[in-house]
């Protein structure tokens, strides 16, 4: 197989020396693939997980072409979801910059903003930041973003999952329009897809192809299940065998579903399950993972994005409670079982609506997952959750009237009123009805005036 070497990347001496010091032999696949795309200045989307060398995948070409400058305003902005990642990325950039004269600064929330302002005022080339703090600094006008030429968004899936979309939009608004966008994501999600199509110009998509060949030691089976509650019934039926299903990772597509399923499992198997998704605090997530990996709890419900960094051994079963829209996510999910050459099992639940996604992932694997007959003793529920009830798709219908445009009662009242014959002089008639006679003699002049009017 053809291997790309660092020589092929045409790096300069300072970078080559730094890499030699680090002891790296060859670029990783994502580094080899991303280098020319990033160097060309085109927008790029990279699908790669932590540990693949993705930080250097964007930093090597950026540093290769970043010219020495004494200007104060930064030219490269790297956005990451957490402060830990800010520290890590700054660290990596510093390692690569050992023989380069550039200025790198990491900024994140929860620390003194004034210290960061002072550091910015000294002039920087590269800023690595979490979105919230970056925006605060930009609004305070200490940090000028007008010279940013390259925007890197790392772990964009986590960022969107944590609810940073709005903050990203705000930042996009104050960045120069002419810039290169580079984005990395470990998982493909609908949110990520949407962000790409809204803000990227014809991006070059590169990914280190997830192997479409599942490990041989993972057995796969699938069930056709009509809806959520029947999936719960089937799950209950399977999980009752706690000897076979002794450490089970259950995947769901989104947070709400994770919570919903976790609640159900708590009812059915009290004290045996835990859940992780991005709305849970870091501490909660860590505790859940700990409880699951040390065997205290045998069931863990997780979303795709949050399960990405999981490193847990001896998972007996991966249950795909839903069928992932992106076939790559299925490969990542099932790769959590059957580790270290142990036998692993993967089960897939699919509703009628999910059959297309199921066919997609089967064609990625070039195999068909054997269908297991639905167990007779499992009750088929007809109850539907909110998302399953038939919905009339009305989005993007420009001719549709919004509710506030629909004529309400005021319209009819007016119609009624319009039908009335206008008798004129309504004020006088009202007064006449009310004051047939002056109640008191009162002010003579006023009475005279009233008389004249009448
Ligand atoms: P990342 O995916 O960026 O978090 O990187 C994962 C780890 O791989 C980091 O500790 C890097 O220092 C290391 N790394 C990056 N590129 C290479 C390479 N070409 N060869 C060996 N290790 C690397």
Coordinates of C-alpha atoms and ligand atoms in Angstrom, one line a residue:
X1 CA 0.0 0.0 0.0
X2 CA 1.2 3.5 -0.8
X3 CA 2.2 5.5 2.3
X4 CA 2.4 9.2 2.4
X5 CA 5.6 10.5 4.1
X6 CA 6.2 13.9 5.7
X7 CA 8.6 14.6 2.8
X8 CA 5.7 14.2 0.4
X9 CA 3.9 17.1 2.3
X10 CA 6.7 19.5 1.4
X11 CA 7.0 21.0 4.9
X12 CA 9.6 23.5 5.7
X13 CA 12.7 23.0 7.9
X14 CA 11.2 24.4 11.2
X15 CA 8.2 22.1 10.9
X16 CA 10.3 19.1 9.9
X17 CA 12.5 19.6 12.9
X18 CA 9.6 19.9 15.2
X19 CA 8.1 16.6 13.9
X20 CA 11.5 14.9 14.2
X21 CA 11.7 16.0 17.8
X22 CA 8.2 14.6 18.4
X23 CA 9.4 11.3 17.0
X24 CA 6.6 11.0 14.4
X25 CA 7.4 8.7 11.5
X26 CA 4.7 9.2 9.0
X27 CA 1.6 11.4 8.7
X28 CA -1.6 9.8 9.9
X29 CA -4.2 9.1 7.2
X30 CA -6.3 12.2 8.0
X31 CA -3.1 14.3 8.0
X32 CA -2.1 12.9 4.6
X33 CA -5.5 13.6 3.1
X34 CA -6.2 17.0 4.6
X35 CA -2.9 18.6 4.0
X36 CA -3.3 19.7 0.3
X37 CA -7.0 20.6 0.8
X38 CA -6.3 22.9 3.7
X39 CA -3.2 24.3 2.0
X40 CA -5.3 25.1 -1.1
X41 CA -7.5 27.5 0.8
X42 CA -10.7 25.7 0.1
X43 CA -13.4 25.0 2.7
X44 CA -13.0 21.6 4.1
X45 CA -15.0 19.1 6.3
X46 CA -13.0 16.4 7.9
X47 CA -14.7 13.4 9.5
X48 CA -12.2 12.1 12.1
X49 CA -12.2 11.1 15.7
X50 CA -9.9 12.2 18.5
X51 CA -6.8 10.2 18.4
X52 CA -6.5 10.2 14.6
X53 CA -4.1 13.1 14.6
X54 CA -6.7 15.6 13.4
X55 CA -5.2 18.6 15.3
X56 CA -2.0 18.3 13.2
X57 CA -4.1 17.6 10.1
X58 CA -5.2 21.2 10.1
X59 CA -2.3 22.8 11.9
X60 CA 0.5 21.5 9.7
X61 CA -0.8 23.1 6.5
X62 CA -1.9 26.3 8.4
X63 CA 1.5 26.7 10.0
X64 CA 3.3 25.9 6.8
X65 CA 1.7 28.9 5.1
X66 CA 1.4 31.3 8.0
X67 CA 3.9 34.0 7.3
X68 CA 5.7 35.9 10.1
X69 CA 3.9 39.0 11.0
X70 CA 4.0 41.6 13.7
X71 CA 0.4 42.7 13.2
X72 CA -1.7 42.6 16.4
X73 CA -4.9 41.1 15.1
X74 CA -5.0 37.3 14.9
X75 CA -5.2 35.6 11.5
X76 CA -6.3 32.1 12.6
X77 CA -9.2 31.2 14.9
X78 CA -9.7 27.7 16.2
X79 CA -13.0 27.1 18.0
X80 CA -13.4 24.0 20.2
X81 CA -16.2 23.0 22.6
X82 CA -14.4 22.7 25.9
X83 CA -11.7 24.4 27.9
X84 CA -9.8 21.1 28.2
X85 CA -9.6 21.0 24.4
X86 CA -8.4 24.6 24.3
X87 CA -5.5 23.6 26.5
X88 CA -4.8 20.5 24.5
X89 CA -4.9 22.2 21.1
X90 CA -2.7 25.1 22.3
X91 CA -0.3 22.5 23.6
X92 CA -0.2 20.7 20.3
X93 CA 0.3 23.9 18.4
X94 CA 3.2 24.9 20.7
X95 CA 4.9 21.6 20.0
X96 CA 4.7 22.1 16.3
X97 CA 5.8 25.7 16.6
X98 CA 9.0 24.9 18.5
X99 CA 11.1 26.4 15.8
X100 CA 8.6 29.0 14.5
X101 CA 8.2 32.5 15.8
X102 CA 4.4 32.7 16.2
X103 CA 2.1 33.8 19.0
X104 CA -0.7 31.4 20.2
X105 CA -3.2 32.1 22.8
X106 CA -6.0 29.9 24.4
X107 CA -9.1 31.6 25.8
X108 CA -12.0 30.0 27.6
X109 CA -14.8 30.9 30.0
X110 CA -14.7 30.5 33.8
X111 CA -11.4 32.4 34.1
X112 CA -10.5 36.0 34.5
X113 CA -11.3 37.8 31.3
X114 CA -9.0 40.7 32.0
X115 CA -5.9 38.6 32.0
X116 CA -7.0 37.3 28.6
X117 CA -7.7 40.9 27.4
X118 CA -4.2 41.9 28.3
X119 CA -2.7 38.9 26.5
X120 CA -4.8 39.7 23.4
X121 CA -3.7 43.4 23.4
X122 CA -0.1 42.2 23.1
X123 CA -0.9 40.8 19.6
X124 CA -1.6 37.2 18.6
X125 CA -1.4 35.1 15.5
X126 CA -3.6 32.2 16.5
X127 CA -6.5 32.2 19.0
X128 CA -7.9 28.9 20.3
X129 CA -11.2 29.5 22.0
X130 CA -14.5 28.2 23.3
X131 CA -17.3 30.1 21.5
X132 CA -18.8 31.9 24.5
X133 CA -15.7 33.5 25.8
X134 CA -14.5 34.3 22.2
X135 CA -17.7 36.2 21.6
X136 CA -17.5 38.2 24.8
X137 CA -14.0 39.2 23.9
X138 CA -15.0 40.2 20.4
X139 CA -18.0 42.2 21.7
X140 CA -15.7 44.1 24.2
X141 CA -13.7 45.1 21.1
X142 CA -10.4 44.1 22.6
X143 CA -10.3 41.2 20.2
X144 CA -10.5 42.3 16.6
X145 CA -11.6 39.5 14.2
X146 CA -11.3 41.4 11.0
X147 CA -8.0 39.8 10.0
X148 CA -9.1 36.2 10.5
X149 CA -8.3 34.3 7.3
X150 CA -8.9 30.8 8.6
X151 CA -11.6 29.5 10.9
X152 CA -11.2 26.0 12.3
X153 CA -14.1 24.5 14.1
X154 CA -13.0 21.3 15.9
X155 CA -15.4 18.7 17.3
X156 CA -18.3 20.5 15.7
X157 CA -20.7 17.6 16.5
X158 CA -20.0 18.0 20.2
X159 CA -20.3 21.8 19.9
X160 CA -23.7 21.6 18.3
X161 CA -24.8 18.9 20.7
X162 CA -24.0 21.2 23.6
X163 CA -26.2 23.8 22.1
X164 CA -23.6 26.2 20.7
X165 CA -25.2 26.8 17.4
X166 CA -26.5 30.2 18.3
X167 CA -23.1 31.3 19.5
X168 CA -21.5 30.0 16.4
X169 CA -23.9 32.1 14.3
X170 CA -23.1 35.2 16.3
X171 CA -19.4 34.6 15.7
X172 CA -19.9 34.0 11.9
X173 CA -21.6 37.3 11.8
X174 CA -18.6 39.2 13.0
X175 CA -16.0 37.3 11.0
X176 CA -14.8 38.5 7.6
X177 CA -16.8 36.9 4.8
X178 CA -13.7 36.0 2.9
X179 CA -12.2 33.3 5.0
X180 CA -11.4 29.6 4.8
X181 CA -13.6 27.4 6.8
X182 CA -12.2 24.1 8.1
X183 CA -14.3 21.8 10.2
X184 CA -13.8 18.6 12.0
X185 CA -16.4 16.3 13.3
X186 CA -16.2 12.7 14.6
X187 CA -19.8 11.9 13.9
X188 CA -22.1 13.0 11.2
X189 CA -25.4 14.3 12.5
X190 CA -28.3 16.3 11.0
X191 CA -27.1 19.4 12.8
X192 CA -23.6 19.1 11.4
X193 CA -25.1 18.5 7.9
X194 CA -27.2 21.6 8.2
X195 CA -24.4 23.8 9.4
X196 CA -22.2 22.7 6.4
X197 CA -24.9 23.4 3.9
X198 CA -25.7 26.8 5.4
X199 CA -22.2 28.2 5.8
X200 CA -19.7 26.3 3.8
X201 CA -18.9 27.0 0.2
X202 CA -18.6 23.8 -1.8
X203 CA -16.5 22.1 0.9
X204 CA -14.1 19.3 0.2
X205 CA -15.3 16.4 2.4
X206 CA -12.6 14.1 3.6
X207 CA -12.9 11.2 5.9
X208 CA -10.7 8.4 6.9
X209 CA -13.2 5.9 5.6
X210 CA -14.8 4.1 8.3
X211 CA -14.2 0.5 7.5
X212 CA -17.4 -0.9 6.0
X213 CA -16.2 -4.3 7.0
X214 CA -17.4 -5.1 10.5
X215 CA -15.2 -7.2 12.7
X216 CA -15.8 -10.9 12.2
X217 CA -16.2 -11.5 15.9
X218 CA -19.3 -9.3 16.0
X219 CA -22.5 -11.2 15.3
X220 CA -25.3 -9.0 14.0
X221 CA -29.0 -9.5 14.1
X222 CA -32.0 -7.3 13.4
X223 CA -35.6 -7.0 14.4
X224 CA -38.5 -5.2 12.7
X225 CA -40.4 -3.3 15.3
X226 CA -43.3 -1.0 14.7
X227 CA -42.8 1.8 17.2
X228 CA -41.1 3.1 20.4
X229 CA -43.2 1.3 23.0
X230 CA -42.9 -2.0 21.2
X231 CA -39.2 -1.5 21.0
X232 CA -39.3 -1.0 24.8
X233 CA -41.2 -4.2 25.2
X234 CA -38.8 -6.1 23.0
X235 CA -35.8 -4.6 24.9
X236 CA -37.4 -5.6 28.2
X237 CA -37.9 -9.2 26.9
X238 CA -34.3 -9.5 25.9
X239 CA -32.8 -7.8 28.9
X240 CA -34.6 -10.1 31.3
X241 CA -31.8 -12.6 30.5
X242 CA -29.2 -10.7 32.6
X243 CA -26.7 -13.4 32.3
X244 CA -26.4 -13.1 28.5
X245 CA -27.0 -9.4 28.5
X246 CA -24.6 -8.5 31.2
X247 CA -23.0 -5.3 29.8
X248 CA -25.2 -3.6 27.3
X249 CA -24.7 -0.4 25.5
X250 CA -27.9 1.0 24.0
X251 CA -27.7 3.7 21.4
X252 CA -30.3 6.2 20.6
X253 CA -30.3 9.1 18.1
X254 CA -31.0 12.1 20.4
X255 CA -31.1 13.4 24.0
X256 CA -34.8 13.4 24.5
X257 CA -35.0 9.8 23.4
X258 CA -32.1 8.9 25.7
X259 CA -33.9 10.4 28.7
X260 CA -37.2 8.8 27.7
X261 CA -35.7 5.3 27.3
X262 CA -33.6 5.7 30.5
X263 CA -36.8 6.5 32.5
X264 CA -38.5 3.4 31.1
X265 CA -35.5 1.2 31.9
X266 CA -35.4 2.6 35.5
X267 CA -39.1 1.5 35.8
X268 CA -38.4 -1.9 34.4
X269 CA -34.9 -2.6 35.9
X270 CA -34.5 -0.3 38.8
X271 CA -30.9 0.7 39.6
X272 CA -29.4 -1.1 36.7
X273 CA -29.1 1.6 34.1
X274 CA -27.3 4.9 33.5
X275 CA -27.4 7.4 30.7
X276 CA -25.0 9.8 29.0
X277 CA -25.7 12.7 26.7
X278 CA -24.6 16.3 26.3
X279 CA -27.3 17.8 28.6
X280 CA -25.9 15.9 31.5
X281 CA -23.0 17.5 33.4
X282 CA -19.5 16.3 32.9
X283 CA -19.6 14.8 36.5
X284 CA -22.8 13.0 35.8
X285 CA -21.4 11.6 32.6
X286 CA -18.2 10.5 34.2
X287 CA -20.1 8.8 37.0
X288 CA -22.4 7.0 34.5
X289 CA -19.4 5.7 32.6
X290 CA -17.7 4.6 35.7
X291 CA -20.8 2.8 37.0
X292 CA -21.1 1.0 33.7
X293 CA -17.5 0.1 33.2
X294 CA -17.0 -1.2 36.7
X295 CA -20.1 -3.4 36.4
X296 CA -22.2 -1.6 39.0
X297 CA -24.8 -0.9 36.3
X298 CA -25.2 -3.2 33.4
X299 CA -27.1 -0.9 31.0
X300 CA -25.9 2.3 29.5
X301 CA -28.0 4.5 27.2
X302 CA -26.0 6.8 25.0
X303 CA -26.3 9.2 22.1
X304 CA -23.8 8.8 19.1
X305 CA -22.0 12.0 19.8
X306 CA -21.4 11.3 23.5
X307 CA -20.4 7.7 23.1
X308 CA -17.7 8.6 20.7
X309 CA -15.0 8.9 23.3
X310 CA -16.1 5.8 25.2
X311 CA -13.4 3.3 25.9
X312 CA -15.1 0.4 27.7
X313 CA -14.2 -3.2 27.5
X314 CA -16.3 -6.3 27.6
X315 CA -19.5 -4.8 26.2
X316 CA -21.5 -8.0 25.6
X317 CA -24.1 -6.3 23.4
X318 CA -24.6 -3.1 21.5
X319 CA -28.3 -2.5 20.9
X320 CA -29.2 0.0 18.2
X321 CA -32.5 1.1 19.6
X322 CA -32.9 3.1 16.5
X323 CA -31.4 2.7 13.1
X324 CA -28.8 5.5 12.5
X325 CA -29.4 7.8 9.6
X326 CA -25.6 7.8 8.8
X327 CA -24.3 4.3 8.2
X328 CA -20.9 5.4 9.6
X329 CA -22.5 5.8 13.0
X330 CA -23.6 2.2 12.9
X331 CA -20.1 1.1 12.3
X332 CA -18.9 3.2 15.3
X333 CA -21.7 1.9 17.5
X334 CA -21.1 -1.8 16.8
X335 CA -17.3 -1.3 17.1
X336 CA -17.9 -0.9 20.9
X337 CA -18.5 -4.6 21.3
X338 CA -16.3 -7.4 20.2
X339 CA -13.2 -5.7 21.4
X340 CA -9.9 -7.4 22.1
X341 CA -11.0 -10.4 20.0
X342 CA -13.9 -11.2 22.4
X343 CA -17.1 -12.2 20.8
X344 CA -19.5 -9.3 20.4
X345 CA -23.2 -9.0 19.6
X346 CA -25.0 -6.2 17.8
X347 CA -28.7 -5.9 17.5
X348 CA -30.6 -3.5 15.4
X349 CA -34.2 -2.3 15.8
X350 CA -35.9 -0.8 12.8
X351 CA -39.4 0.6 12.3
X352 CA -41.0 0.8 8.9
X353 CA -39.6 4.4 8.5
X354 CA -36.1 3.2 9.3
X355 CA -35.9 0.5 6.7
X356 CA -34.2 2.8 4.1
X357 CA -31.5 3.7 6.6
X358 CA -31.1 0.0 7.4
X359 CA -30.6 -0.8 3.7
X360 CA -28.0 2.0 3.5
X361 CA -25.9 0.6 6.2
X362 CA -26.2 -2.9 4.8
X363 CA -24.9 -1.7 1.5
X364 CA -22.0 0.0 3.2
X365 CA -21.1 -3.3 4.8
X366 CA -22.0 -5.2 1.7
X367 CA -23.9 -7.7 3.7
X368 CA -27.4 -8.3 5.0
X369 CA -28.1 -8.4 8.6
X370 CA -30.1 -11.6 9.5
X371 CA -33.7 -10.8 10.5
X372 CA -34.9 -12.4 13.7
X373 CA -38.5 -13.3 13.9
X374 CA -40.4 -11.0 16.4
X375 CA -40.9 -13.0 19.6
X376 CA -44.5 -14.0 20.0
X377 CA -44.6 -13.3 23.7
X378 CA -43.7 -9.6 23.2
X379 CA -46.6 -7.4 23.2
X380 CA -47.0 -5.1 20.2
X381 CA -48.1 -1.7 21.4
X382 CA -50.2 0.6 19.4
X383 CA -49.5 3.6 21.5
X384 CA -47.4 6.2 19.7
X385 CA -45.0 8.8 21.0
X386 CA -45.2 12.4 19.9
X387 CA -42.6 12.0 17.1
X388 CA -44.4 8.9 15.7
X389 CA -47.8 10.5 15.3
X390 CA -48.7 11.5 11.8
X391 CA -47.6 15.0 11.1
X392 CA -48.6 17.2 8.2
X393 CA -45.4 18.5 6.8
X394 CA -45.9 22.2 6.3
X395 CA -42.4 23.5 6.7
X396 CA -41.1 25.7 3.9
X397 CA -44.5 26.3 2.4
X398 CA -44.3 30.0 1.5
X399 CA -47.9 30.2 0.6
X400 CA -49.2 28.9 3.9
X401 CA -50.8 31.5 6.1
X402 CA -49.4 31.8 9.5
X403 CA -51.8 31.4 12.4
X404 CA -51.7 35.1 13.1
X405 CA -52.8 35.8 9.5
X406 CA -55.9 33.7 9.8
X407 CA -58.9 36.0 10.3
X408 CA -60.1 35.7 13.9
X409 CA -63.2 36.9 15.7
X410 CA -62.3 40.6 15.3
X411 CA -62.9 40.2 11.6
X412 CA -66.4 38.9 12.1
X413 CA -67.2 41.6 14.6
X414 CA -66.3 44.2 12.2
X415 CA -68.4 42.6 9.5
X416 CA -71.4 42.7 11.9
X417 CA -70.7 46.3 12.7
X418 CA -70.5 47.2 9.0
X419 CA -73.9 45.9 8.5
X420 CA -75.4 48.5 10.8
X421 CA -77.0 51.5 9.3
X422 CA -75.2 54.6 10.2
X423 CA -77.7 56.9 11.9
X424 CA -75.1 59.7 12.4
X425 CA -74.6 61.8 15.5
X426 CA -74.1 58.8 17.7
X427 CA -72.5 60.8 20.5
X428 CA -75.6 63.0 20.7
X429 CA -77.9 60.1 20.8
X430 CA -75.9 58.4 23.5
X431 CA -75.9 61.6 25.6
X432 CA -79.6 62.1 25.1
X433 CA -80.3 58.6 26.3
X434 CA -78.2 59.1 29.3
X435 CA -79.2 62.6 30.3
X436 CA -82.9 63.0 29.5
X437 CA -83.0 65.9 31.8
X438 CA -80.2 67.7 33.5
X439 CA -79.8 65.9 36.9
X440 CA -79.0 69.1 38.7
X441 CA -79.6 72.6 37.7
X442 CA -75.8 73.0 38.0
X443 CA -73.9 75.3 35.8
X444 CA -76.3 77.4 33.8
X445 CA -74.0 78.0 31.0
X446 CA -73.3 74.3 30.6
X447 CA -77.0 73.6 30.4
X448 CA -77.4 76.3 27.9
X449 CA -74.7 74.8 25.8
X450 CA -76.3 71.3 26.0
X451 CA -79.6 72.8 25.0
X452 CA -78.1 74.4 21.9
X453 CA -76.6 71.1 20.8
X454 CA -79.8 69.3 21.2
Ligands
LIG1 P1 -5.5 14.2 17.9 O1 -6.3 13.3 17.1 O2 -5.2 15.5 17.2 O3 -6.1 14.4 19.3 O4 -4.0 13.5 18.2 C1 -3.9 12.3 18.9 C2 -2.4 12.1 19.3 O5 -1.6 11.7 18.2 C3 -1.7 13.4 19.8 O6 -1.1 13.1 21.0 C4 -0.7 13.7 18.7 O7 0.5 14.3 19.3 C5 -0.4 12.3 18.1 N1 0.0 12.4 16.7 C6 -0.4 13.4 15.8 N2 0.1 13.2 14.6 C7 0.9 12.1 14.7 C8 1.7 11.3 13.8 N3 1.8 11.7 12.5 N4 2.4 10.2 14.2 C9 2.2 9.9 15.5 N5 1.5 10.5 16.5 C10 0.8 11.6 16.0

